[in-house]
PDB file of N, CA, C and O in Angstrom:
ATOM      1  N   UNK A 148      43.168 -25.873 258.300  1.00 42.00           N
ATOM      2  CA  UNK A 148      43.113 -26.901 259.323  1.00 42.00           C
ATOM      3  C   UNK A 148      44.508 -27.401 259.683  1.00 42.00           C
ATOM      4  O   UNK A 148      44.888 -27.474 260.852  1.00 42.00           O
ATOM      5  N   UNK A 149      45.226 -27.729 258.673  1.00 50.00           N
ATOM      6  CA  UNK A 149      46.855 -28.227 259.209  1.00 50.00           C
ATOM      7  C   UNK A 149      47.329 -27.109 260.280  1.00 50.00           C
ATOM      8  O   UNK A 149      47.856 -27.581 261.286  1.00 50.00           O
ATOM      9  N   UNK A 150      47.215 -25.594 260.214  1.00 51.00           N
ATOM     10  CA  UNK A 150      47.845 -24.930 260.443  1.00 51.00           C
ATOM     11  C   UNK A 150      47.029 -24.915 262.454  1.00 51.00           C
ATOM     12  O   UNK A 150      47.639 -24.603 263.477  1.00 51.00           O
ATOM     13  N   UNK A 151      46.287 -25.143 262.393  1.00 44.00           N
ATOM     14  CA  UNK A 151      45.729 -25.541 263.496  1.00 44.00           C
ATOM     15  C   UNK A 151      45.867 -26.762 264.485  1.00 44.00           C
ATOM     16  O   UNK A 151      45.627 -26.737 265.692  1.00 44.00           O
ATOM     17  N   UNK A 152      46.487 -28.300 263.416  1.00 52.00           N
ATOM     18  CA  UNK A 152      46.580 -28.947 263.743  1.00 52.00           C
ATOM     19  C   UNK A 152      48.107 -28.905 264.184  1.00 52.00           C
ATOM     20  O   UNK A 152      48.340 -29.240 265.345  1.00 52.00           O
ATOM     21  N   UNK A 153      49.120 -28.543 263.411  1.00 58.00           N
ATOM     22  CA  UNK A 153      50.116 -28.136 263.555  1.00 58.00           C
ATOM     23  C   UNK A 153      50.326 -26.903 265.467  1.00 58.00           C
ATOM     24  O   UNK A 153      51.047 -26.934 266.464  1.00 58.00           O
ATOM     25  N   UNK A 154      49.745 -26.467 265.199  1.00 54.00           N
ATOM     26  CA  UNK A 154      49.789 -25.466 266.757  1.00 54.00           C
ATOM     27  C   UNK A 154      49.536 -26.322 267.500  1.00 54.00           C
ATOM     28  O   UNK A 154      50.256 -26.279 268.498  1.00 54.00           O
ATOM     29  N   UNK A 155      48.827 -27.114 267.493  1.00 57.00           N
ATOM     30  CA  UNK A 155      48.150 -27.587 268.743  1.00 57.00           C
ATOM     31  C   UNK A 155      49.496 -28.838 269.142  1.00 57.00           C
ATOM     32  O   UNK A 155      49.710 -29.135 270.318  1.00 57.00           O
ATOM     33  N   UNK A 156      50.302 -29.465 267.993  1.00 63.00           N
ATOM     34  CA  UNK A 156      51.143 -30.210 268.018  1.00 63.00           C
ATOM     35  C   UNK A 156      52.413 -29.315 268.730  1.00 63.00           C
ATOM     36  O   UNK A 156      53.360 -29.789 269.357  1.00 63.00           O
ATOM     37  N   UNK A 157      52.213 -28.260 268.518  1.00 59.00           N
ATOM     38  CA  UNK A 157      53.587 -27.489 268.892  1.00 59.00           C
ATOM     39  C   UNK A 157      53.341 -27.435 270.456  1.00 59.00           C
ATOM     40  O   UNK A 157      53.917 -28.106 271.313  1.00 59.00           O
ATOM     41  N   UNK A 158      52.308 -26.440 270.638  1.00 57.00           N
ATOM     42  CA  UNK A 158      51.902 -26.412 272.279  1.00 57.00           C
ATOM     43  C   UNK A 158      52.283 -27.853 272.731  1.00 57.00           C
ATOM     44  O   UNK A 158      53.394 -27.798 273.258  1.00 57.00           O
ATOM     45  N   UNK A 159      51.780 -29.148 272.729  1.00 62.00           N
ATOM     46  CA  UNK A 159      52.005 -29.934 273.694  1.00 62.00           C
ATOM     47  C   UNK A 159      53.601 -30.157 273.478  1.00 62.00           C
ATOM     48  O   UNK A 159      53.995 -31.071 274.202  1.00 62.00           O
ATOM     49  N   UNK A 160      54.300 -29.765 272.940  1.00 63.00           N
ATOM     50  CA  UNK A 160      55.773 -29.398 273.262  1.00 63.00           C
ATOM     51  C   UNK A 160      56.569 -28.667 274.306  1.00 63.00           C
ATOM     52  O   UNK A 160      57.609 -29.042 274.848  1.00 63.00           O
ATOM     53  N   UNK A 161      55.787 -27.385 274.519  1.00 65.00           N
ATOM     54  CA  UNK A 161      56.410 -26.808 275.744  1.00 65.00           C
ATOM     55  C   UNK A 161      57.264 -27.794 276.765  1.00 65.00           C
ATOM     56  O   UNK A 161      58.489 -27.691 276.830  1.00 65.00           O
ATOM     57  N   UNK A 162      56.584 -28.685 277.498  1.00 66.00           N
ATOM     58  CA  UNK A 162      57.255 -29.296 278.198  1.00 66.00           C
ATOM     59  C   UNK A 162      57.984 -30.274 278.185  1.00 66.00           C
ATOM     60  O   UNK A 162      58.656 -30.699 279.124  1.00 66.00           O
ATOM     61  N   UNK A 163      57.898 -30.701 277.103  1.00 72.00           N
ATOM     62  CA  UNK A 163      58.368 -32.168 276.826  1.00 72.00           C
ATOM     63  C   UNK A 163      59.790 -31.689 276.327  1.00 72.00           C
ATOM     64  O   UNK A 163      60.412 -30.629 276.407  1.00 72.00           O
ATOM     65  N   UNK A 164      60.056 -33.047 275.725  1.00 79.00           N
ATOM     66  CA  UNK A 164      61.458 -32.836 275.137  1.00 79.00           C
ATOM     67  C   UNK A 164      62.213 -31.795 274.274  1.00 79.00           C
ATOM     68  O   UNK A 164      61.986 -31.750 273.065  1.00 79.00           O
ATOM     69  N   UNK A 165      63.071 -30.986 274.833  1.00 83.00           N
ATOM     70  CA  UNK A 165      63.431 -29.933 274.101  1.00 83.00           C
ATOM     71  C   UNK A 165      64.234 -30.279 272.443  1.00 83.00           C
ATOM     72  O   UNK A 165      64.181 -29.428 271.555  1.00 83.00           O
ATOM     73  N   UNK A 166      64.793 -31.342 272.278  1.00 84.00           N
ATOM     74  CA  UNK A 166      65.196 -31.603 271.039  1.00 84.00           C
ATOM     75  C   UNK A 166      64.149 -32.396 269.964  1.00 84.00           C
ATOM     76  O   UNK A 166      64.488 -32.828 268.862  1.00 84.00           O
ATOM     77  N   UNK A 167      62.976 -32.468 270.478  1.00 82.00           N
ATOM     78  CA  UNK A 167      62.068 -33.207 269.975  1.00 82.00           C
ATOM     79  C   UNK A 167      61.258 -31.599 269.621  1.00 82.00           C
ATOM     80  O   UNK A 167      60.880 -31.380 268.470  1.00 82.00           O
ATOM     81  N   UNK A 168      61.119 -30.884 270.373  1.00 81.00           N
ATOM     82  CA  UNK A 168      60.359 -29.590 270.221  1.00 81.00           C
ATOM     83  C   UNK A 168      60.885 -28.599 268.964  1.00 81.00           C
ATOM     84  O   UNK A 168      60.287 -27.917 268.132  1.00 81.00           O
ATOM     85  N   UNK A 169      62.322 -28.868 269.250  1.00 84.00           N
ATOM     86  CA  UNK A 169      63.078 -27.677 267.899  1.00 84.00           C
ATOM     87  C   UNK A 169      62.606 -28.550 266.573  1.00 84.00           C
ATOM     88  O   UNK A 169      61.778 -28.164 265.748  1.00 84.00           O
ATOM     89  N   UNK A 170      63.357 -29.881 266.549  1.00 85.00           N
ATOM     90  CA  UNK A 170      62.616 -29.946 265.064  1.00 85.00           C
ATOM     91  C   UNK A 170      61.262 -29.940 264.883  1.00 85.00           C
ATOM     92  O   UNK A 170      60.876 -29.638 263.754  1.00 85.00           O
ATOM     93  N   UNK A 171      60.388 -30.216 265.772  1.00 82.00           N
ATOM     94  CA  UNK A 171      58.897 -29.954 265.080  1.00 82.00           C
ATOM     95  C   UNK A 171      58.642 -28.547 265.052  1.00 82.00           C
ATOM     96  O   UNK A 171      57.691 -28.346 264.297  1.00 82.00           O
ATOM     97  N   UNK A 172      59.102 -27.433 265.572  1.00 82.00           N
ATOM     98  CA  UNK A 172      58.769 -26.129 265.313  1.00 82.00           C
ATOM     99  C   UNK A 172      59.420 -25.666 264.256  1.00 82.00           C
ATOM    100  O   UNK A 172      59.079 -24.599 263.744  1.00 82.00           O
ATOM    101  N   UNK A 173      60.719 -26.593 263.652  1.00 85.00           N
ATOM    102  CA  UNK A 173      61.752 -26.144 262.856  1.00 85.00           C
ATOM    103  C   UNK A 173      60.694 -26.502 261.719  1.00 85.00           C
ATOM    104  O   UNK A 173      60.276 -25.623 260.964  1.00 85.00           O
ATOM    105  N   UNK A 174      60.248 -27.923 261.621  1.00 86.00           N
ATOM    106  CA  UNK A 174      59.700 -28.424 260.668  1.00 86.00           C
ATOM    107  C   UNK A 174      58.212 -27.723 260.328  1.00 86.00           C
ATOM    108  O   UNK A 174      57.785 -27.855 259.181  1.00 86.00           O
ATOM    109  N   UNK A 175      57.570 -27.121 261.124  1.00 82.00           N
ATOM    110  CA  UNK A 175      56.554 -26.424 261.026  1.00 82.00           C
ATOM    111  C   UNK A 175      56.750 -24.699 260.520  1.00 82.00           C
ATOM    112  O   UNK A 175      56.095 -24.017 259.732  1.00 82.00           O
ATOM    113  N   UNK A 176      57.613 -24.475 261.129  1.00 82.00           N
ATOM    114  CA  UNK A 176      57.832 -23.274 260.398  1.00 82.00           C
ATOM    115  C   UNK A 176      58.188 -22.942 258.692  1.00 82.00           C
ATOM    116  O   UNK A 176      57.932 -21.944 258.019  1.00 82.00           O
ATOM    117  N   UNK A 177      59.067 -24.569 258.235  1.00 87.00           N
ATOM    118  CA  UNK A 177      59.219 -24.592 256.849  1.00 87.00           C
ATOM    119  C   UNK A 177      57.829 -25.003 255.743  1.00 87.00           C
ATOM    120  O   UNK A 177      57.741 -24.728 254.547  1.00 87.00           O
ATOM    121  N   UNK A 178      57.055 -25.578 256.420  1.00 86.00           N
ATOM    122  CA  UNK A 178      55.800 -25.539 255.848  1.00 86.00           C
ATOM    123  C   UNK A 178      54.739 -24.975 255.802  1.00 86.00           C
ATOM    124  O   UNK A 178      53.917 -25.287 254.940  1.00 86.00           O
ATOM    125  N   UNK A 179      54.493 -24.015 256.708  1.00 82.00           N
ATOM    126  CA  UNK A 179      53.718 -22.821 256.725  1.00 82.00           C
ATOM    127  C   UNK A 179      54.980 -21.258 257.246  1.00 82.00           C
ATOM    128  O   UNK A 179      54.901 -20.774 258.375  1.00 82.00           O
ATOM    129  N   UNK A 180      55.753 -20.855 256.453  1.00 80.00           N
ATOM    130  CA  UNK A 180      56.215 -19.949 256.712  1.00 80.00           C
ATOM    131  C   UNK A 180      55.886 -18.522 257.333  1.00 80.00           C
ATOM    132  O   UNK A 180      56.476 -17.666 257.993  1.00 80.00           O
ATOM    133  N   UNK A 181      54.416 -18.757 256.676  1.00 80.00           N
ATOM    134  CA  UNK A 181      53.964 -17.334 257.013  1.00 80.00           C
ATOM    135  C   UNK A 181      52.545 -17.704 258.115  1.00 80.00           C
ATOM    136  O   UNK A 181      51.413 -17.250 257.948  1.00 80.00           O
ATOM    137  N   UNK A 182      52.819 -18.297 258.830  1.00 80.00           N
ATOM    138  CA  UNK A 182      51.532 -19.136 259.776  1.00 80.00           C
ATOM    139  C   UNK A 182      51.586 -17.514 260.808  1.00 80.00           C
ATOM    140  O   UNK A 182      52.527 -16.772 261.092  1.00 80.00           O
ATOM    141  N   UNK A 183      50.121 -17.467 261.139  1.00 82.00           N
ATOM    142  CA  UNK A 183      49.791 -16.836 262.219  1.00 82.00           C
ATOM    143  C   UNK A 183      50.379 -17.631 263.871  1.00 82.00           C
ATOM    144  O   UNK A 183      50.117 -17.011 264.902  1.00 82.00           O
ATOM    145  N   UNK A 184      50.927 -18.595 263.944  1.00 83.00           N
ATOM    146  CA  UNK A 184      51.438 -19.068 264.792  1.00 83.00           C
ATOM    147  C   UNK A 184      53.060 -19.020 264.800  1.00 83.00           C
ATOM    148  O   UNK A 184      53.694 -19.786 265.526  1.00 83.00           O
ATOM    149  N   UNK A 185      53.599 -18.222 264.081  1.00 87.00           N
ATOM    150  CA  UNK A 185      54.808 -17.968 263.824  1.00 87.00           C
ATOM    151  C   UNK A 185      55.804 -17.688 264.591  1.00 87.00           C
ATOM    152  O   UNK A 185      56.974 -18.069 264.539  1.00 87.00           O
ATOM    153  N   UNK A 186      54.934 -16.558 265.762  1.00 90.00           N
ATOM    154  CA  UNK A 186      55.753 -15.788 267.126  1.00 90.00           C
ATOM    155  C   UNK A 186      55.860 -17.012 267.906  1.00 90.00           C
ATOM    156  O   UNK A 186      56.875 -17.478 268.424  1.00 90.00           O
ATOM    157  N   UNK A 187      54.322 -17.602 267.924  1.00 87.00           N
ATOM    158  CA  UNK A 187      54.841 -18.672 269.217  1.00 87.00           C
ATOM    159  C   UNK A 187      55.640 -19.940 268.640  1.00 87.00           C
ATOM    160  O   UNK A 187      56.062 -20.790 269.424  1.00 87.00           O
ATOM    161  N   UNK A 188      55.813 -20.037 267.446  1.00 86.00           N
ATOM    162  CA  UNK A 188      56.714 -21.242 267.099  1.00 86.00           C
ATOM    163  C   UNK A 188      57.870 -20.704 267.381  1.00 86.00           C
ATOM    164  O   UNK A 188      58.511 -21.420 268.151  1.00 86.00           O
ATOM    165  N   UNK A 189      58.598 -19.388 266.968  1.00 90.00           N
ATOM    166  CA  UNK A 189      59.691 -19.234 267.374  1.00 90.00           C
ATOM    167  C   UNK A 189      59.924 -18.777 268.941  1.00 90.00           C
ATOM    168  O   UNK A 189      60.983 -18.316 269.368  1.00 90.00           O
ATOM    169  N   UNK A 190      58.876 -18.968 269.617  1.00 90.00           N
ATOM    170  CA  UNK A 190      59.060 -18.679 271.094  1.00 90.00           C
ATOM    171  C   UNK A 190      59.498 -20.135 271.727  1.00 90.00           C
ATOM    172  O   UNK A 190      60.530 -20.461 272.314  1.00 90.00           O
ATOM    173  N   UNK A 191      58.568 -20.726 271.457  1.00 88.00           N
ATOM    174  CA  UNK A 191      58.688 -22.171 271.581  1.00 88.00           C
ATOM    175  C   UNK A 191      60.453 -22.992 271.139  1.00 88.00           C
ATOM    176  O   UNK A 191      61.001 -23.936 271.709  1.00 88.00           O
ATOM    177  N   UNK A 192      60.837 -22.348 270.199  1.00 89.00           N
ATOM    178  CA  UNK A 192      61.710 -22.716 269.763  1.00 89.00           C
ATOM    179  C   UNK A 192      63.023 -22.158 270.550  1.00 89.00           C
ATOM    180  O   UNK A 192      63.879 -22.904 271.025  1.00 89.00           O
ATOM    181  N   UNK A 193      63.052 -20.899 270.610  1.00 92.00           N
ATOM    182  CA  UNK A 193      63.815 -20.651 271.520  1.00 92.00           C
ATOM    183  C   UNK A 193      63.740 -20.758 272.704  1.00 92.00           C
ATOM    184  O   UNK A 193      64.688 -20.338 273.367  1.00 92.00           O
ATOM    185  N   UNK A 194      62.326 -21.493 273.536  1.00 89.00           N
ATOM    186  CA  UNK A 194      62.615 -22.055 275.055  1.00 89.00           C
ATOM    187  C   UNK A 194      63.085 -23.277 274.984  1.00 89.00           C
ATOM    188  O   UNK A 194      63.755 -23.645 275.949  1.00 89.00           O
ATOM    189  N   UNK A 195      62.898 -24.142 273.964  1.00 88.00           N
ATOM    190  CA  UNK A 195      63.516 -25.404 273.979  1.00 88.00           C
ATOM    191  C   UNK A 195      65.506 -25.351 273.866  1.00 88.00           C
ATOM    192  O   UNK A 195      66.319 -26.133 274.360  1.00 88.00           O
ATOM    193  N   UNK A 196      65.741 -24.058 272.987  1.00 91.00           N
ATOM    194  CA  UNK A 196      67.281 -24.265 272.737  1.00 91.00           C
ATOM    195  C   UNK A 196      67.719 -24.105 274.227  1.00 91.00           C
ATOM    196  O   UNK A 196      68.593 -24.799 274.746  1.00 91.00           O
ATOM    197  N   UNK A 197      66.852 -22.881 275.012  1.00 91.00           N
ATOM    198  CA  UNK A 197      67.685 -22.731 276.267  1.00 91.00           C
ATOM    199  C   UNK A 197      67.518 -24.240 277.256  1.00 91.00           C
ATOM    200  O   UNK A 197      68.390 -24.774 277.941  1.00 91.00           O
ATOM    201  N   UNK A 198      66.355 -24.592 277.084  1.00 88.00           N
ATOM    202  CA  UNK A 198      66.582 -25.556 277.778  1.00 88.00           C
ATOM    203  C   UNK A 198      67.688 -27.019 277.526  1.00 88.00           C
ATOM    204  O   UNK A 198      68.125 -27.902 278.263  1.00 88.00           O
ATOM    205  N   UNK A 199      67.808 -26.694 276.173  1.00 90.00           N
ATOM    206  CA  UNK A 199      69.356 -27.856 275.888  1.00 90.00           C
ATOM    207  C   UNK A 199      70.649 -27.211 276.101  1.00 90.00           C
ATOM    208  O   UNK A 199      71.709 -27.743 275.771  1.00 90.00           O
ATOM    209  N   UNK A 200      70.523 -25.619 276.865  1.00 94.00           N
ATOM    210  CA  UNK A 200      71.655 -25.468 276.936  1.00 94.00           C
ATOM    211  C   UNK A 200      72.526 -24.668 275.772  1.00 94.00           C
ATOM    212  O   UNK A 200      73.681 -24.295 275.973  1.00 94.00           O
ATOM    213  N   UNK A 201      71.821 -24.459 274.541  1.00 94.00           N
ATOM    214  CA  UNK A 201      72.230 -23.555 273.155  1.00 94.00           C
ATOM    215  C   UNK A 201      71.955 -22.259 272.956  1.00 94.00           C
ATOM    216  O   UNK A 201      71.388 -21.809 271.960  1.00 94.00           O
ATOM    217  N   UNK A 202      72.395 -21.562 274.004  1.00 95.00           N
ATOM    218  CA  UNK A 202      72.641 -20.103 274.557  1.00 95.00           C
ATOM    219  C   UNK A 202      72.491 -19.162 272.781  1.00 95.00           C
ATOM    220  O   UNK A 202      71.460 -18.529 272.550  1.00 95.00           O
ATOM    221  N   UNK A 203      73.420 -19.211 271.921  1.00 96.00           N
ATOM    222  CA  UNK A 203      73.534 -18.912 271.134  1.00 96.00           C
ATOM    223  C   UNK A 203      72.175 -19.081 269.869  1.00 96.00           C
ATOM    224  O   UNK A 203      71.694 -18.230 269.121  1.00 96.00           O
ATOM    225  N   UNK A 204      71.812 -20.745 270.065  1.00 95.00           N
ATOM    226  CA  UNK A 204      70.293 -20.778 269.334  1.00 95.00           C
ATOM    227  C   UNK A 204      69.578 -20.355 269.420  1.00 95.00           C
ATOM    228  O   UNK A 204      68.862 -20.122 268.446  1.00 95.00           O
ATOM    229  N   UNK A 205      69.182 -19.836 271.044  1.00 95.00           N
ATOM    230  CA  UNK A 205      68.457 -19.044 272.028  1.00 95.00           C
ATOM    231  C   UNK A 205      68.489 -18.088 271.478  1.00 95.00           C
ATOM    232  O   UNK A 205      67.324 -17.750 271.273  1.00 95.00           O
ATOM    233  N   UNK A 206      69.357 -17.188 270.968  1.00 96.00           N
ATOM    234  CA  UNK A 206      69.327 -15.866 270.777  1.00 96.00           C
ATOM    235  C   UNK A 206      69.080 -15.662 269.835  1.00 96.00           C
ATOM    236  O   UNK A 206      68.475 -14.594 269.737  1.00 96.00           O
ATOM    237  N   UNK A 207      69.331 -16.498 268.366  1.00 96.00           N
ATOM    238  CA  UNK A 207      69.152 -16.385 267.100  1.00 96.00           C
ATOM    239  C   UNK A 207      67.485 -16.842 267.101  1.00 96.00           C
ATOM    240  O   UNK A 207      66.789 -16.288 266.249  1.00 96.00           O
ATOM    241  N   UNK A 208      67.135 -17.365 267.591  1.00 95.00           N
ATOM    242  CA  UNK A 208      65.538 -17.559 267.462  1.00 95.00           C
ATOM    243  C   UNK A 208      64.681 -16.354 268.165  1.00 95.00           C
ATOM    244  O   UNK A 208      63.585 -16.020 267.716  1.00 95.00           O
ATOM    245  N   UNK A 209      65.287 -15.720 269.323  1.00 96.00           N
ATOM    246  CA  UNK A 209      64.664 -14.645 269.950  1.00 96.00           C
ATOM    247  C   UNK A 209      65.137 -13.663 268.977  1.00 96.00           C
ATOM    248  O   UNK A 209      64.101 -13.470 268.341  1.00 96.00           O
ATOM    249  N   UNK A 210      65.979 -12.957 268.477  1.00 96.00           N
ATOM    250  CA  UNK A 210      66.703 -11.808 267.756  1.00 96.00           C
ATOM    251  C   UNK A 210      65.840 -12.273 266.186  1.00 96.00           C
ATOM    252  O   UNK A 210      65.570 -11.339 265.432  1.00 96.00           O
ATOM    253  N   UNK A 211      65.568 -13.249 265.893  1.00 95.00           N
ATOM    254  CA  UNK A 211      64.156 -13.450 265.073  1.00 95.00           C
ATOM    255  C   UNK A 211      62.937 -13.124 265.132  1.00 95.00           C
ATOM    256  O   UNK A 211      62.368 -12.450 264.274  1.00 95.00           O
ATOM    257  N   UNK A 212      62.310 -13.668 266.372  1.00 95.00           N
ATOM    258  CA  UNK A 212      61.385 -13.467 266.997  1.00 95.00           C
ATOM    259  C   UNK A 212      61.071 -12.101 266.834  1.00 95.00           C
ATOM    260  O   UNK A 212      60.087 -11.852 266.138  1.00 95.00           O
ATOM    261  N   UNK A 213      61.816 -10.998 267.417  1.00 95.00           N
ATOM    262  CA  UNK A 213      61.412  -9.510 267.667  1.00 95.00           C
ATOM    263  C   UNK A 213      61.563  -8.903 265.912  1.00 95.00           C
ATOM    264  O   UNK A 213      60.685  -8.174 265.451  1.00 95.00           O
ATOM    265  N   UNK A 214      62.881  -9.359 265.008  1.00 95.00           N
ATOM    266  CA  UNK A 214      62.331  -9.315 263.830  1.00 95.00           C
ATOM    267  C   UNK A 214      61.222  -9.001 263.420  1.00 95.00           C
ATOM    268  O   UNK A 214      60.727  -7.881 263.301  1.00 95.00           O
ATOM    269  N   UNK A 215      60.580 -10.554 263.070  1.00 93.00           N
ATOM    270  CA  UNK A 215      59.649 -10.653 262.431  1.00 93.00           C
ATOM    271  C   UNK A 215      58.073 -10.388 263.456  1.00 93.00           C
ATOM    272  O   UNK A 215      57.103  -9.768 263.020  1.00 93.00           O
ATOM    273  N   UNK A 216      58.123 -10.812 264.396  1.00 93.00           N
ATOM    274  CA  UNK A 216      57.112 -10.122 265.241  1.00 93.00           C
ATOM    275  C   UNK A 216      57.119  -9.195 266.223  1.00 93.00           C
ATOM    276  O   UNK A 216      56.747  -9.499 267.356  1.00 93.00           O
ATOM    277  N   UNK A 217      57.537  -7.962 265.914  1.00 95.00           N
ATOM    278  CA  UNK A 217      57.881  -6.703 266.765  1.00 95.00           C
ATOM    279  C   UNK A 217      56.750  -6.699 267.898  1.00 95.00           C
ATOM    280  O   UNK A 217      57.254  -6.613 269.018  1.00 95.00           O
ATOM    281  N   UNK A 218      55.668  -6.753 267.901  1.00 94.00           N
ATOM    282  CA  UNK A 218      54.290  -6.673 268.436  1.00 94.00           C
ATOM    283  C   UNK A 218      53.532  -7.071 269.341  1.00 94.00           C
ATOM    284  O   UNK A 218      52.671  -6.636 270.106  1.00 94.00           O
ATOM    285  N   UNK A 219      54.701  -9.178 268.753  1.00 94.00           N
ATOM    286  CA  UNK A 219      53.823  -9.945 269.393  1.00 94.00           C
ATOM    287  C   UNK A 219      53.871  -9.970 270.962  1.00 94.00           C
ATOM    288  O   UNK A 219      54.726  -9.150 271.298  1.00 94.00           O
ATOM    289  N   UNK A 220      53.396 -10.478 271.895  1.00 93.00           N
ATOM    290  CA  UNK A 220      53.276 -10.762 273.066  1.00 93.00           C
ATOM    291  C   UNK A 220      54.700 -12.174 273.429  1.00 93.00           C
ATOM    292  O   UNK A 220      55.154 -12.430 274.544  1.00 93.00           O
ATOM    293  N   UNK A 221      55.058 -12.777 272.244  1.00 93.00           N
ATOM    294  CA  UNK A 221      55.913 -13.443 272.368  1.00 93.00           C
ATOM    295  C   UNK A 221      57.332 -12.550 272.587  1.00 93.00           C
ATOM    296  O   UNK A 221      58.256 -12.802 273.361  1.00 93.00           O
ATOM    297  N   UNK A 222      57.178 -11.316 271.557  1.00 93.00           N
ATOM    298  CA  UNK A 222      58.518 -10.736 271.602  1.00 93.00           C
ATOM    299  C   UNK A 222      58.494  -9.611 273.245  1.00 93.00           C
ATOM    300  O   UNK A 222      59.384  -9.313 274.042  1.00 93.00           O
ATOM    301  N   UNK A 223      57.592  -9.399 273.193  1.00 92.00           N
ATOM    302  CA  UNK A 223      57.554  -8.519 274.383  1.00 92.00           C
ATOM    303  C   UNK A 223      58.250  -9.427 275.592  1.00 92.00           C
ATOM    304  O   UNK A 223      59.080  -8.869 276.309  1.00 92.00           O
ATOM    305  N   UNK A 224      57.839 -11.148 275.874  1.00 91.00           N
ATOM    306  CA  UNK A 224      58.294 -11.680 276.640  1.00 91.00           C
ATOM    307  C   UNK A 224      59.785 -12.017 276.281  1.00 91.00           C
ATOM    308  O   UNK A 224      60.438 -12.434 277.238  1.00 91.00           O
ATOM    309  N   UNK A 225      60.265 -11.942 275.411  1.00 88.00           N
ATOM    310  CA  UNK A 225      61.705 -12.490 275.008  1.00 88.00           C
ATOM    311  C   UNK A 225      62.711 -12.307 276.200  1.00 88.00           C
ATOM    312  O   UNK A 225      63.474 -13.213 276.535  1.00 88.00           O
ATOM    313  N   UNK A 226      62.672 -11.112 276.806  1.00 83.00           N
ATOM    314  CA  UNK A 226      63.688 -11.119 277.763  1.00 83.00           C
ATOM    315  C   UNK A 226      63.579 -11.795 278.766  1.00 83.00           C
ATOM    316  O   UNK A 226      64.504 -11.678 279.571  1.00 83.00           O
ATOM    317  N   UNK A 227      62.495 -12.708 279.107  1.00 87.00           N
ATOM    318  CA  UNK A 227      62.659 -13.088 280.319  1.00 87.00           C
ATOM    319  C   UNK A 227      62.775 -14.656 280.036  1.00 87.00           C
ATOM    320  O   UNK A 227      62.268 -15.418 280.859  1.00 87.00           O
ATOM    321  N   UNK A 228      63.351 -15.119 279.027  1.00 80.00           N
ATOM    322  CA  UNK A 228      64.326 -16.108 278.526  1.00 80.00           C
ATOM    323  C   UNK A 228      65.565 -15.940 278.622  1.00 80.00           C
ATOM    324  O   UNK A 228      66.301 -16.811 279.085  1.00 80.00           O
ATOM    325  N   UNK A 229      66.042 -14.626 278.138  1.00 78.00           N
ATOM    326  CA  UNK A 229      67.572 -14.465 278.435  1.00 78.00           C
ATOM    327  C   UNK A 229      67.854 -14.149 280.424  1.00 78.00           C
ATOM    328  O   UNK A 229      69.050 -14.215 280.707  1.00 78.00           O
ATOM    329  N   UNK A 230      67.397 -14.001 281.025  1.00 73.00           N
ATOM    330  CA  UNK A 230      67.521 -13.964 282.364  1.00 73.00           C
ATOM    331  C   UNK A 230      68.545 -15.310 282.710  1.00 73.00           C
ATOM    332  O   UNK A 230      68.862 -15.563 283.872  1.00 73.00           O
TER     333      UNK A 230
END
């Protein structure tokens, strides 16, 4: 159930505040490491860095992303963040 409650906390992030979004995906990722919501936390995470402008965070969270989820539908979209 956390791990559910936790996603659903992440999603209403997308739009909102991007420095408010990294640490709760930061903070969610350290407590369920291995969450089935993993791709989109680090997707999430790296749309928020671009949106503060942290080109470089951006990339270290996407160059993660394809890492650890080769597969996902998150990594497949990765490039059209770096655009």
């Amino acid at each position: 159930l956390g791990h559910l409650y936790d996603a659903r906390k992440i999603a209403e992030l997308r739009g909102g505040d991007p420095e408010r979004a990294v640490r709760a995906v930061r903070a969610q990722r350290r407590r369920f490491p291995r969450s089935r919501f993993g791709a989109e936390a680090l997707w999430i995470e790296a749309d928020a860095e671009r949106r503060r402008g942290h080109a470089r965070a951006m990339e270290a969270a996407l160059e993660q992303l394809r890492r650890l989820y080769p597969d996902s539908p998150q990594a497949r979209a990765a490039a059209s963040l770096e655009e």
